[in-house]
mmCIF file with all atom_site columns, C-alpha atoms and ligand atoms in Angstrom:
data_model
loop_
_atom_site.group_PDB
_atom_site.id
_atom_site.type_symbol
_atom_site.label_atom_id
_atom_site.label_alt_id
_atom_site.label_comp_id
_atom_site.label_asym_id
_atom_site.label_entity_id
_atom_site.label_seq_id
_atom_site.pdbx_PDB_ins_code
_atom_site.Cartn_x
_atom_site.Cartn_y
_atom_site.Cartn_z
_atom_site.occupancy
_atom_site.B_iso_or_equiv
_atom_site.pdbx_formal_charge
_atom_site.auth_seq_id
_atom_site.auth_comp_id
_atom_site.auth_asym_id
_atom_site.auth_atom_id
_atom_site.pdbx_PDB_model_num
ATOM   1   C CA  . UNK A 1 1   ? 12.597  -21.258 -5.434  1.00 0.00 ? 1   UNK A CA  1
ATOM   2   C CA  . UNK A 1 2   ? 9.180   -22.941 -6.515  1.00 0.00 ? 2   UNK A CA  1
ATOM   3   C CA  . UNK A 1 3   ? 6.409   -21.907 -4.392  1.00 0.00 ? 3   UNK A CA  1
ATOM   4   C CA  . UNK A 1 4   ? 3.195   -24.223 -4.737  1.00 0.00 ? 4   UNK A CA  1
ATOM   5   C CA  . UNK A 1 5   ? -0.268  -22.686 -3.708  1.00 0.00 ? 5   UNK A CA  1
ATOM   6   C CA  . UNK A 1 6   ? -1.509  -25.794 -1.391  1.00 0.00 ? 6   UNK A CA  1
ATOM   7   C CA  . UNK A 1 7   ? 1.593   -25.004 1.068   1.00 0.00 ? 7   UNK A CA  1
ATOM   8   C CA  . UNK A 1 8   ? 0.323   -21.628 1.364   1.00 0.00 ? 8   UNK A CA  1
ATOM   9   C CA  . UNK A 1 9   ? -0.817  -20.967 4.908   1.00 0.00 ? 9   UNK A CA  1
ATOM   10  C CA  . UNK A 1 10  ? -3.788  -18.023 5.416   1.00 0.00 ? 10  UNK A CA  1
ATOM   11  C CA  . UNK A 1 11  ? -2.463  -15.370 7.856   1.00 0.00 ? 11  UNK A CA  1
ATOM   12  C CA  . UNK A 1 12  ? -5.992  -13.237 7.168   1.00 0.00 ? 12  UNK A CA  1
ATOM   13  C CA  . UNK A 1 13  ? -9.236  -14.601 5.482   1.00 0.00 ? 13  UNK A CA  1
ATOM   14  C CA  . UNK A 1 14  ? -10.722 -12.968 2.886   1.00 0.00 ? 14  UNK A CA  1
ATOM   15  C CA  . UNK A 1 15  ? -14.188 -11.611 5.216   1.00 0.00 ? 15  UNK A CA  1
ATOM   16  C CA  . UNK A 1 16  ? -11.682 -9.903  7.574   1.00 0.00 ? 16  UNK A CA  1
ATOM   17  C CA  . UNK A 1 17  ? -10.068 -8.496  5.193   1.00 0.00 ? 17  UNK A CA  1
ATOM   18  C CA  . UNK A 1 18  ? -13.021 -6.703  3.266   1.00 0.00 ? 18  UNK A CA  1
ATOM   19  C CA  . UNK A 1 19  ? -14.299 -6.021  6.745   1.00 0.00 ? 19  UNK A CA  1
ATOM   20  C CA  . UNK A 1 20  ? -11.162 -4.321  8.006   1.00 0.00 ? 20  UNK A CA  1
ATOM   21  C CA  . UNK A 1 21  ? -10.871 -2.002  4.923   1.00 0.00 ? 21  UNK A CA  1
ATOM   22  C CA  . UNK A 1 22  ? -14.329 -0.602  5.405   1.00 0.00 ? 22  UNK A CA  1
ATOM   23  C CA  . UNK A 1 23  ? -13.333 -0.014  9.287   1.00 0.00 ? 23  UNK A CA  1
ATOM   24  C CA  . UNK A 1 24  ? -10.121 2.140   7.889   1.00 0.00 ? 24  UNK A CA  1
ATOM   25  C CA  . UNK A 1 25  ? -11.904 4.007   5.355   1.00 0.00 ? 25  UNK A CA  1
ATOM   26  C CA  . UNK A 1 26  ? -13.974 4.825   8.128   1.00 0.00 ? 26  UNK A CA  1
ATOM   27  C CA  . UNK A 1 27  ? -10.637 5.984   10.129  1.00 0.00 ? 27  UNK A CA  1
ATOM   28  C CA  . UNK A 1 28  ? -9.759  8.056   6.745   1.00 0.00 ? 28  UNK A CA  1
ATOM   29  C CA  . UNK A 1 29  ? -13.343 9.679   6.442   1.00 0.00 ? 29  UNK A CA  1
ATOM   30  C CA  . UNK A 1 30  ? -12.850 10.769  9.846   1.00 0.00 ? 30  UNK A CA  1
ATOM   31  C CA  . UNK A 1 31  ? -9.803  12.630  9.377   1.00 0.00 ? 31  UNK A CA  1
ATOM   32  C CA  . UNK A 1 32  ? -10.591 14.706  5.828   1.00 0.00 ? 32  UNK A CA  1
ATOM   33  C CA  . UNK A 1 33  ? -13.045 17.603  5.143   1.00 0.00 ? 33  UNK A CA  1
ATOM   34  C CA  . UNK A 1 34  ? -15.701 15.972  3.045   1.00 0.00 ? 34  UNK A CA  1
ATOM   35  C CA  . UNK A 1 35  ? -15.594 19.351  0.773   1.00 0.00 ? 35  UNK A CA  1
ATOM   36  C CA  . UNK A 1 36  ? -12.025 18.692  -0.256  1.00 0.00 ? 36  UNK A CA  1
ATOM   37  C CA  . UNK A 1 37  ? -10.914 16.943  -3.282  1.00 0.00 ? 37  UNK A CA  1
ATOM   38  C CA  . UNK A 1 38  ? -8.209  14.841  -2.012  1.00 0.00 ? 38  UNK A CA  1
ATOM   39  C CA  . UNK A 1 39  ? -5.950  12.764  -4.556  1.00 0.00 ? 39  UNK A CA  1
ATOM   40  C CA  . UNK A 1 40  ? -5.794  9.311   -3.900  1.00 0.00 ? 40  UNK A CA  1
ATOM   41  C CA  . UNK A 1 41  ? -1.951  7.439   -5.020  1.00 0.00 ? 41  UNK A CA  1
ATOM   42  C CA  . UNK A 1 42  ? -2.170  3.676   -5.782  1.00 0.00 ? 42  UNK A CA  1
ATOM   43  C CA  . UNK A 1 43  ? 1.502   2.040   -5.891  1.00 0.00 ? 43  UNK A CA  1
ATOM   44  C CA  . UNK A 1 44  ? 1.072   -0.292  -8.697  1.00 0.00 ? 44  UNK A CA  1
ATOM   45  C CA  . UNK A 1 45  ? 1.073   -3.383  -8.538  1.00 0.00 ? 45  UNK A CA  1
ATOM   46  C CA  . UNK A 1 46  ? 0.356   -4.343  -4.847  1.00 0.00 ? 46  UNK A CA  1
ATOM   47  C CA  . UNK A 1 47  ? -1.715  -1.871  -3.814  1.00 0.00 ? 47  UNK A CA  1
ATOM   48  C CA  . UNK A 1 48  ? -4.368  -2.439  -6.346  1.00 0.00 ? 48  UNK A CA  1
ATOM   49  C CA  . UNK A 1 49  ? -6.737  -4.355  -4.815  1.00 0.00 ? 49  UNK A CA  1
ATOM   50  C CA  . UNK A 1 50  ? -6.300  -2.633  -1.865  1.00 0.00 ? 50  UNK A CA  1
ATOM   51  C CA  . UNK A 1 51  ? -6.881  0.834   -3.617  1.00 0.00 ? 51  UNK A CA  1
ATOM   52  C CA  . UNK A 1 52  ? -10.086 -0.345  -5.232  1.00 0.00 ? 52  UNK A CA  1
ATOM   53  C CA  . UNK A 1 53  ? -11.778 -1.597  -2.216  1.00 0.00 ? 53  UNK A CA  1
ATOM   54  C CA  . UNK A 1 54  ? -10.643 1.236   -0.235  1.00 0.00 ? 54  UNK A CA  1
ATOM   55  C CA  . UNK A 1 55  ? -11.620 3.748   -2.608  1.00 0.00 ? 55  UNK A CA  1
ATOM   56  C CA  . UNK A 1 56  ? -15.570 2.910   -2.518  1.00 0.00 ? 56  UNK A CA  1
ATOM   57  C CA  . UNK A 1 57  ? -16.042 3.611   0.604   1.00 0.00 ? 57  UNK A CA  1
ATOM   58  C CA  . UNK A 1 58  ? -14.265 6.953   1.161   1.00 0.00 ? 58  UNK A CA  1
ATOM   59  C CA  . UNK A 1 59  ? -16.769 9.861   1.085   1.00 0.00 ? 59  UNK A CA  1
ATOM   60  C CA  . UNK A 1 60  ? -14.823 13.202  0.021   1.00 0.00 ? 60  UNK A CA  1
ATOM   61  C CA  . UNK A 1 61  ? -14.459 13.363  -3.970  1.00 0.00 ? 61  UNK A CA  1
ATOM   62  C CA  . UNK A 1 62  ? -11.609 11.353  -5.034  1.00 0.00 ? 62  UNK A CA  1
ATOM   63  C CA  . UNK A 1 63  ? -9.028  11.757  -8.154  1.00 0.00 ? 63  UNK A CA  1
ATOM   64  C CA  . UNK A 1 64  ? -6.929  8.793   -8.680  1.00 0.00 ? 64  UNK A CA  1
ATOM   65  C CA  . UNK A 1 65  ? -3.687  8.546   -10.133 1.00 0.00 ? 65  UNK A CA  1
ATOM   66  C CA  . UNK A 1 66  ? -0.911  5.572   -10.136 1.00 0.00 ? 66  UNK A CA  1
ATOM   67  C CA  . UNK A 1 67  ? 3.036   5.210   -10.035 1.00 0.00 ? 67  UNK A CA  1
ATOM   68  C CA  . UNK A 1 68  ? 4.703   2.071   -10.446 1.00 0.00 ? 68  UNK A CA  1
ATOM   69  C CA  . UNK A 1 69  ? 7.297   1.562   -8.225  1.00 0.00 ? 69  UNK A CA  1
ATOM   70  C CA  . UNK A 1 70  ? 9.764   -1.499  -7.435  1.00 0.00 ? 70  UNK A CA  1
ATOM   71  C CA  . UNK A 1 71  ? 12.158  -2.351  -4.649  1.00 0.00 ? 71  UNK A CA  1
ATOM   72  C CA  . UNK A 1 72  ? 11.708  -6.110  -4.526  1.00 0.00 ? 72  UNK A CA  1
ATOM   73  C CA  . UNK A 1 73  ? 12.063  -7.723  -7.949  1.00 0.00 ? 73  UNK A CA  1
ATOM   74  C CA  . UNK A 1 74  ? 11.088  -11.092 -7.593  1.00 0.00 ? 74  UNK A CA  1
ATOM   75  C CA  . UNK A 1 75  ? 13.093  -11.688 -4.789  1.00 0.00 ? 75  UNK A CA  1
ATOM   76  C CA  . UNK A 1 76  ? 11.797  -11.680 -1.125  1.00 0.00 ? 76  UNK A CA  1
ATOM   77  C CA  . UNK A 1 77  ? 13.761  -8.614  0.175   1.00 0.00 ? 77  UNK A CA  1
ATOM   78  C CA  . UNK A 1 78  ? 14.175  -5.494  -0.923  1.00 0.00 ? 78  UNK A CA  1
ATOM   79  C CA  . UNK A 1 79  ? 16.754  -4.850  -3.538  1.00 0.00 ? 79  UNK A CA  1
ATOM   80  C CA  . UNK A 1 80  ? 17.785  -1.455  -1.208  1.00 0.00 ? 80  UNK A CA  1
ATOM   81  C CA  . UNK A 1 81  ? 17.159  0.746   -4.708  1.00 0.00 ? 81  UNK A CA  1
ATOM   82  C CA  . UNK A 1 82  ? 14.129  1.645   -6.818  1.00 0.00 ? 82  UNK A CA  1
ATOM   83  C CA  . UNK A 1 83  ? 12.835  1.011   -9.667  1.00 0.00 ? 83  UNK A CA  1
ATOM   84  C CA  . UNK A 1 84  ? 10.735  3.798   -10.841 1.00 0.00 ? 84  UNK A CA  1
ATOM   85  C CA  . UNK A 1 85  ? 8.682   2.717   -13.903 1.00 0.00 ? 85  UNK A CA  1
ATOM   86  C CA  . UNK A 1 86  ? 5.979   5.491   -13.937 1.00 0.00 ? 86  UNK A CA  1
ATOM   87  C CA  . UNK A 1 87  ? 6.307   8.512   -11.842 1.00 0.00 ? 87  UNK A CA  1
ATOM   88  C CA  . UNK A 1 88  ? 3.904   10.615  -14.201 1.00 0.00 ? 88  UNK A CA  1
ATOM   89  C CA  . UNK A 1 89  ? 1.749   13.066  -11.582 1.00 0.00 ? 89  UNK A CA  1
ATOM   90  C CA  . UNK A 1 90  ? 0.458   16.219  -12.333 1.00 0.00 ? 90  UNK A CA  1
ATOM   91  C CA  . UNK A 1 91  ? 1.182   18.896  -9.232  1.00 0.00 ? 91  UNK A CA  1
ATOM   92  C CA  . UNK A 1 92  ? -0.851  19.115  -6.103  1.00 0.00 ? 92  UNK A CA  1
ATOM   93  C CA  . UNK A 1 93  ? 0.009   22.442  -5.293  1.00 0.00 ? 93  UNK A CA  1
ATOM   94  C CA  . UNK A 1 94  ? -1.933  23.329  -2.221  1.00 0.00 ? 94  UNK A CA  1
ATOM   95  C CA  . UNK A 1 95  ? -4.056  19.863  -2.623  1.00 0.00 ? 95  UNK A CA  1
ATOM   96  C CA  . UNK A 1 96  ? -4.312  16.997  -0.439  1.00 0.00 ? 96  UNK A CA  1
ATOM   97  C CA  . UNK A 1 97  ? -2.919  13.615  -1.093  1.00 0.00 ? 97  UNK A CA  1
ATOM   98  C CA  . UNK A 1 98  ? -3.263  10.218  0.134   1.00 0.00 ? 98  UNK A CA  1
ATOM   99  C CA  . UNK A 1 99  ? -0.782  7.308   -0.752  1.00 0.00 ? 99  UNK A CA  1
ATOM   100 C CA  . UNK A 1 100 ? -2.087  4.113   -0.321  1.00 0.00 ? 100 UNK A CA  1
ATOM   101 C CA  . UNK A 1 101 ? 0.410   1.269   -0.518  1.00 0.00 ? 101 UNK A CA  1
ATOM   102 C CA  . UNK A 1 102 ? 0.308   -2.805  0.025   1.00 0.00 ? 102 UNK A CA  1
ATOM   103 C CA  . UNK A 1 103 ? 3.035   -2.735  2.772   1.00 0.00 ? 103 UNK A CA  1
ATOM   104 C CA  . UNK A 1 104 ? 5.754   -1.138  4.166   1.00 0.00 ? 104 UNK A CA  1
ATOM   105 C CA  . UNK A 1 105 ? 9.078   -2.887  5.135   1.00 0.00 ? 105 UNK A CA  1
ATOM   106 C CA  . UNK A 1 106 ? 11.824  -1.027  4.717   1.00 0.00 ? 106 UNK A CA  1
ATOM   107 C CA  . UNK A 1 107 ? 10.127  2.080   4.423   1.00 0.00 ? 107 UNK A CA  1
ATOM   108 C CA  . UNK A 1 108 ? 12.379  3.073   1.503   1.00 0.00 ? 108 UNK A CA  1
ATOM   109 C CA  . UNK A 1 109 ? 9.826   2.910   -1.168  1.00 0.00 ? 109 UNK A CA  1
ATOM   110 C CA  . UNK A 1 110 ? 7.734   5.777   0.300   1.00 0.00 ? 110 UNK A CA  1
ATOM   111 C CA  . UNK A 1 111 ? 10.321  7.444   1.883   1.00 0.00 ? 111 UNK A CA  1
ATOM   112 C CA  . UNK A 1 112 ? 11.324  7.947   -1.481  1.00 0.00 ? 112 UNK A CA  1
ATOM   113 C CA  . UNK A 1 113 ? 7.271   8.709   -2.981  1.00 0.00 ? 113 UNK A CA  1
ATOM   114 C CA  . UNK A 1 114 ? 6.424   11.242  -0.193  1.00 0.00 ? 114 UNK A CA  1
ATOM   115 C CA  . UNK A 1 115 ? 9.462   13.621  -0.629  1.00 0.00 ? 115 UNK A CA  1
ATOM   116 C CA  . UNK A 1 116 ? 8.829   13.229  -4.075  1.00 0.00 ? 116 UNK A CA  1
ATOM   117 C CA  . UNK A 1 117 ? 5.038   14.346  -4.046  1.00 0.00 ? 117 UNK A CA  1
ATOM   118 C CA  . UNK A 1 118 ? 6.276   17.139  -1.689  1.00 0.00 ? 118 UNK A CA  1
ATOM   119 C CA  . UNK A 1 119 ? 8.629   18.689  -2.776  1.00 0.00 ? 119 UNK A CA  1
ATOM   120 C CA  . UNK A 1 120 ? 8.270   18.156  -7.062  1.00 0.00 ? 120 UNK A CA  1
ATOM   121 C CA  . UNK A 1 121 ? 4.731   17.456  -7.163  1.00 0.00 ? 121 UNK A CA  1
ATOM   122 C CA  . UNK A 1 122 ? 4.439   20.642  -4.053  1.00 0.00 ? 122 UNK A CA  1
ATOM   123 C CA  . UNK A 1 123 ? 1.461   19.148  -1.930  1.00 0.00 ? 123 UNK A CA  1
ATOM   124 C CA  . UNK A 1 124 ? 0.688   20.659  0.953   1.00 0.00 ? 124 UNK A CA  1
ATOM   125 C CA  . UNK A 1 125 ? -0.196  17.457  3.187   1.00 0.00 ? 125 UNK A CA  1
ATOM   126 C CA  . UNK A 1 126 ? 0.744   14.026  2.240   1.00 0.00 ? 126 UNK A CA  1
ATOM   127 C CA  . UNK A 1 127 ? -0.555  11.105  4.176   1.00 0.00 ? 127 UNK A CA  1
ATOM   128 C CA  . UNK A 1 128 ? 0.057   7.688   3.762   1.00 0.00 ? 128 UNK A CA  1
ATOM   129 C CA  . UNK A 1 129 ? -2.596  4.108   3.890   1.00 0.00 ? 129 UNK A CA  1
ATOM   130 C CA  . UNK A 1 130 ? -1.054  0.898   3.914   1.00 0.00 ? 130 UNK A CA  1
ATOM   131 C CA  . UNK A 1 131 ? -2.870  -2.558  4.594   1.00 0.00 ? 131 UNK A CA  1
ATOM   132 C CA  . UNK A 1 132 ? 0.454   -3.666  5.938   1.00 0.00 ? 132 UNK A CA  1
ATOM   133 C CA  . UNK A 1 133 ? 3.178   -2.726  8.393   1.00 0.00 ? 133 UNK A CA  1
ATOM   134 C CA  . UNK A 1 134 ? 6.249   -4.637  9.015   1.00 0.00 ? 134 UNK A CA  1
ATOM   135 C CA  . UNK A 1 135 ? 7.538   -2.274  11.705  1.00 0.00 ? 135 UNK A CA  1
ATOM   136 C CA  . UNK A 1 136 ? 9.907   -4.712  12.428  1.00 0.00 ? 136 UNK A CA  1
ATOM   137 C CA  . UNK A 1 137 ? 11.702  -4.242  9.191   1.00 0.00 ? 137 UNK A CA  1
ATOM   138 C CA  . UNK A 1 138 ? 11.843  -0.505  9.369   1.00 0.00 ? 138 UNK A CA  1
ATOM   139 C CA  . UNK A 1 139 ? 14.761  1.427   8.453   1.00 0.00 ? 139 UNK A CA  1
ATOM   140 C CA  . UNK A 1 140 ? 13.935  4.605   6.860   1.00 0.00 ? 140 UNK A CA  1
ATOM   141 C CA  . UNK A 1 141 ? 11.941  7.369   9.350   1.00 0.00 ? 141 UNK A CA  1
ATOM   142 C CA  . UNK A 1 142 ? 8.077   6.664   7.514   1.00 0.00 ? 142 UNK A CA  1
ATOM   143 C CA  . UNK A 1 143 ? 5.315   6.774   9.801   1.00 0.00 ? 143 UNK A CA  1
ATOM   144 C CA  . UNK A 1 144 ? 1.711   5.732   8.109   1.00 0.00 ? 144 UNK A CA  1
ATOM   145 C CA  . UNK A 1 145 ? -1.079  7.724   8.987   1.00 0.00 ? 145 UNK A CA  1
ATOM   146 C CA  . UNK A 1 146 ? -3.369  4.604   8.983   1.00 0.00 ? 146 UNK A CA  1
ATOM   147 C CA  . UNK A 1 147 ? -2.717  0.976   8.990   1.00 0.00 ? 147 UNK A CA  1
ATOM   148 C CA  . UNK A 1 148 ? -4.730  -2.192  8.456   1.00 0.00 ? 148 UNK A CA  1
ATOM   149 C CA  . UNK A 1 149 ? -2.778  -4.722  10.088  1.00 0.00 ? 149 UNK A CA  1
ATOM   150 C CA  . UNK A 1 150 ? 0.520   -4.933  11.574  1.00 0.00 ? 150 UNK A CA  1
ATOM   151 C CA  . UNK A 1 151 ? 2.518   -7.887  10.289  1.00 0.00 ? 151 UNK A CA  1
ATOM   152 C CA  . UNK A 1 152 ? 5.460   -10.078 11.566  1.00 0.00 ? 152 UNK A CA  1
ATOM   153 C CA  . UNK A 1 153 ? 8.658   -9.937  9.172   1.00 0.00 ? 153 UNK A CA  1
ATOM   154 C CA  . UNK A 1 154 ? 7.633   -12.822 6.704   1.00 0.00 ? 154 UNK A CA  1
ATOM   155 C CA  . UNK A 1 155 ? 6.657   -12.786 3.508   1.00 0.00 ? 155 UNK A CA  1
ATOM   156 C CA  . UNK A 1 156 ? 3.533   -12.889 2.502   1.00 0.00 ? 156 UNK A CA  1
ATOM   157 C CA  . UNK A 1 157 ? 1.687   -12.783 -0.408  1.00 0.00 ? 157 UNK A CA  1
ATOM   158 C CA  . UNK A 1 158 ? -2.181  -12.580 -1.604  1.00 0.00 ? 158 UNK A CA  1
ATOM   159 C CA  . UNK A 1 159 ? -4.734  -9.670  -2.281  1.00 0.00 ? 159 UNK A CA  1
ATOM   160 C CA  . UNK A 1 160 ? -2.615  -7.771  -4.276  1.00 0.00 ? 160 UNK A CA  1
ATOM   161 C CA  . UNK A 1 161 ? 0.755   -8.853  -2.574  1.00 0.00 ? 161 UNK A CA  1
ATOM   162 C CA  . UNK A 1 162 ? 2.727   -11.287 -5.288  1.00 0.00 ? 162 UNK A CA  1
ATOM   163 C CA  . UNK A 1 163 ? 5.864   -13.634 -5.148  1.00 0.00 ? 163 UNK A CA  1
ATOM   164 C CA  . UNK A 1 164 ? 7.240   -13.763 -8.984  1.00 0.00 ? 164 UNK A CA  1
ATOM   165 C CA  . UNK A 1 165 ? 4.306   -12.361 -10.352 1.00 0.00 ? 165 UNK A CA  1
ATOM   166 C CA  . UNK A 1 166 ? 1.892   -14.142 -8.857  1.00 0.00 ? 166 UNK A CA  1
ATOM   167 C CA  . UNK A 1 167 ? -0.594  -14.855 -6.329  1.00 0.00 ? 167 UNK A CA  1
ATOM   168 C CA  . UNK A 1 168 ? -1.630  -11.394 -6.791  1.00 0.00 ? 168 UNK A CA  1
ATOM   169 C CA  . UNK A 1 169 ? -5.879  -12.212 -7.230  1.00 0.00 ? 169 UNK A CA  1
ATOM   170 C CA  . UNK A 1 170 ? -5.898  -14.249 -4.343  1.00 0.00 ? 170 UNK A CA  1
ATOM   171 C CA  . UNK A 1 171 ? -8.545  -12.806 -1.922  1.00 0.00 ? 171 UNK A CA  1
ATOM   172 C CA  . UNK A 1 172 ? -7.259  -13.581 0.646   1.00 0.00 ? 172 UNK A CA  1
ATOM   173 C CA  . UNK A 1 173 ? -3.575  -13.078 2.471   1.00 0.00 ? 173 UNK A CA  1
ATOM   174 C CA  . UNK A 1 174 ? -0.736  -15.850 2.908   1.00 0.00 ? 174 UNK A CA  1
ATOM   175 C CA  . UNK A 1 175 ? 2.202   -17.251 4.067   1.00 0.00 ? 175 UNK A CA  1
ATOM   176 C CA  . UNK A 1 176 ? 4.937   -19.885 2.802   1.00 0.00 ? 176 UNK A CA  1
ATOM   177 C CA  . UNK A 1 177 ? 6.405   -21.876 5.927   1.00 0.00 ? 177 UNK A CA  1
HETATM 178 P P1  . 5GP B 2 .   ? 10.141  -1.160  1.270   1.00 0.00 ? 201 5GP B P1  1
HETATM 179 O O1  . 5GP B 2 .   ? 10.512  -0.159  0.210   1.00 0.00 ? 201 5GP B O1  1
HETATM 180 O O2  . 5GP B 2 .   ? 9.304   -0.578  2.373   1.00 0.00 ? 201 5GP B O2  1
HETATM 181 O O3  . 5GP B 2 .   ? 11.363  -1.874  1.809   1.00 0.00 ? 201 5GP B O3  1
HETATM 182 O O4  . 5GP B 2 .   ? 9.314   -2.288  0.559   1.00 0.00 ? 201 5GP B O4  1
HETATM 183 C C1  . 5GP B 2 .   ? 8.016   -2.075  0.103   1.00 0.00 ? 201 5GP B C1  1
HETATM 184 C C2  . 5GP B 2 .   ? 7.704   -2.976  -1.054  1.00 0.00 ? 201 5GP B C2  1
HETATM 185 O O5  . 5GP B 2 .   ? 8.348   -4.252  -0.884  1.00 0.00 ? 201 5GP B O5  1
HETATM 186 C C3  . 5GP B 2 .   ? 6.234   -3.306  -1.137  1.00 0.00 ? 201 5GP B C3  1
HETATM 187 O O6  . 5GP B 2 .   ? 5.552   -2.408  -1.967  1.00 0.00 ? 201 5GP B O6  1
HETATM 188 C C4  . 5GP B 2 .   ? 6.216   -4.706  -1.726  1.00 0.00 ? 201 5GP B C4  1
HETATM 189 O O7  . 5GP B 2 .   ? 6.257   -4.637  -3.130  1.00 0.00 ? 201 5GP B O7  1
HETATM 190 C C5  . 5GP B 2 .   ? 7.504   -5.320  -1.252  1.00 0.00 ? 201 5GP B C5  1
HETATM 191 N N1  . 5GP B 2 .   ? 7.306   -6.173  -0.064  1.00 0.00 ? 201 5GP B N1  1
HETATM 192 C C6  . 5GP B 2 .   ? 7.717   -5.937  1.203   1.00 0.00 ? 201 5GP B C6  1
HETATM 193 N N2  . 5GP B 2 .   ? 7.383   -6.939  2.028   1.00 0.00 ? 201 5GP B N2  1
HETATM 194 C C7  . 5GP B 2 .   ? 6.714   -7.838  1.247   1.00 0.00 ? 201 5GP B C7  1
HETATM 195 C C8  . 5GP B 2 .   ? 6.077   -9.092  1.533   1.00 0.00 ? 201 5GP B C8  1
HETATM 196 O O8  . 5GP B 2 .   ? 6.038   -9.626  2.653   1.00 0.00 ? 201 5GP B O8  1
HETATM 197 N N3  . 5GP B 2 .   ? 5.485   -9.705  0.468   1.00 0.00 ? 201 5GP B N3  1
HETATM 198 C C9  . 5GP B 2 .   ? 5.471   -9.193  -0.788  1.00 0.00 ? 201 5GP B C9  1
HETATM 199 N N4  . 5GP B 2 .   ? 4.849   -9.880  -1.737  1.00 0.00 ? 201 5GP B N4  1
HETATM 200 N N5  . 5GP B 2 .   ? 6.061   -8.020  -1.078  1.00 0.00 ? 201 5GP B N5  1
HETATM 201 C C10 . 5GP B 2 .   ? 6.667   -7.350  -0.072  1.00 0.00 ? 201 5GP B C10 1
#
């Protein structure tokens, strides 16, 4: 299906959107010992804007590491299995880690990621970010520990968030009626 730009409607402007990740590192900050290293997870490629934003504003020290992970495609629901591209993380025995992730639908995706950073990668406390939730959609048991903005079961695309490839630089977030 072609997907032209001009029939994209904005669900969130691009202000609220920088303003609403400052107000959730905030929540984050809150919740971790300053002291404590904690290693931050981006989920390429959705979560990269995301990730970067959040990232300046948290104030414990930070190590950053990526996985690319897939469940979509380039379709607009989830395939139901994942593509792992690159799963390369060191171990976080007793360490703290922090997945931060575009959205959650399904939940499948880091369903999968969190047992995986428990159990082979042994941290001792995995919590999860996500600028998205499509409760809705939900169908594996994942509960994120803090959450931008809830979000109705549509797709949408923008600030990280692509359809094909694309529309990922868009600062701001989308919809295609
Ligand atoms: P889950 O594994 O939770 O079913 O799906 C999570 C992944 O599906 C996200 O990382 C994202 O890549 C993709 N996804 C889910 N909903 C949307 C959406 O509305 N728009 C886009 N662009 N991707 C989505």
């Amino acid at each position: 299906m072609d997907k032209d730009i001009k029939d994209l409607k904005v669900l969130i402007d691009s202000q609220s959107i920088s303003k609403r990740i400052k107000e959730l590192a905030d929540e984050i900050n809150a919740k971790y010992d300053y002291n404590e290293t904690l290693n931050l997870i981006c989920i390429l490629k959705g979560a990269v804007m995301f990730y970067t934003e959040l990232s300046k504003y948290l104030k414990m020290p930070i190590k950053m590491e990526f996985v690319s992970l897939s469940s979509y495609g380039d379709a607009q629901k989830t395939s139901g299995k994942i593509k792992t591209i690159n799963l390369n993380l060191p171990s976080f025995e007793n360490q703290k880690v922090l997945i931060v992730e575009d959205i959650i639908d399904t939940g499948l995706t880091l369903d999968f990621l969190i047992k995986f950073i428990s159990h082979n990668c042994k941290a001792n406390d995995v919590k999860l970010a996500v600028l998205f939730d499509k409760k809705c959609a939900r169908k594996f048991d994942v509960k994120p520990d803090f959450v931008a903005y809830e979000v109705d079961d549509k797709f949408i695309v923008g600030y990280g968030l692509d359809y094909c490839g694309l529309y990922r630089n868009l600062d701001y977030v989308g919809y295609f009626e």
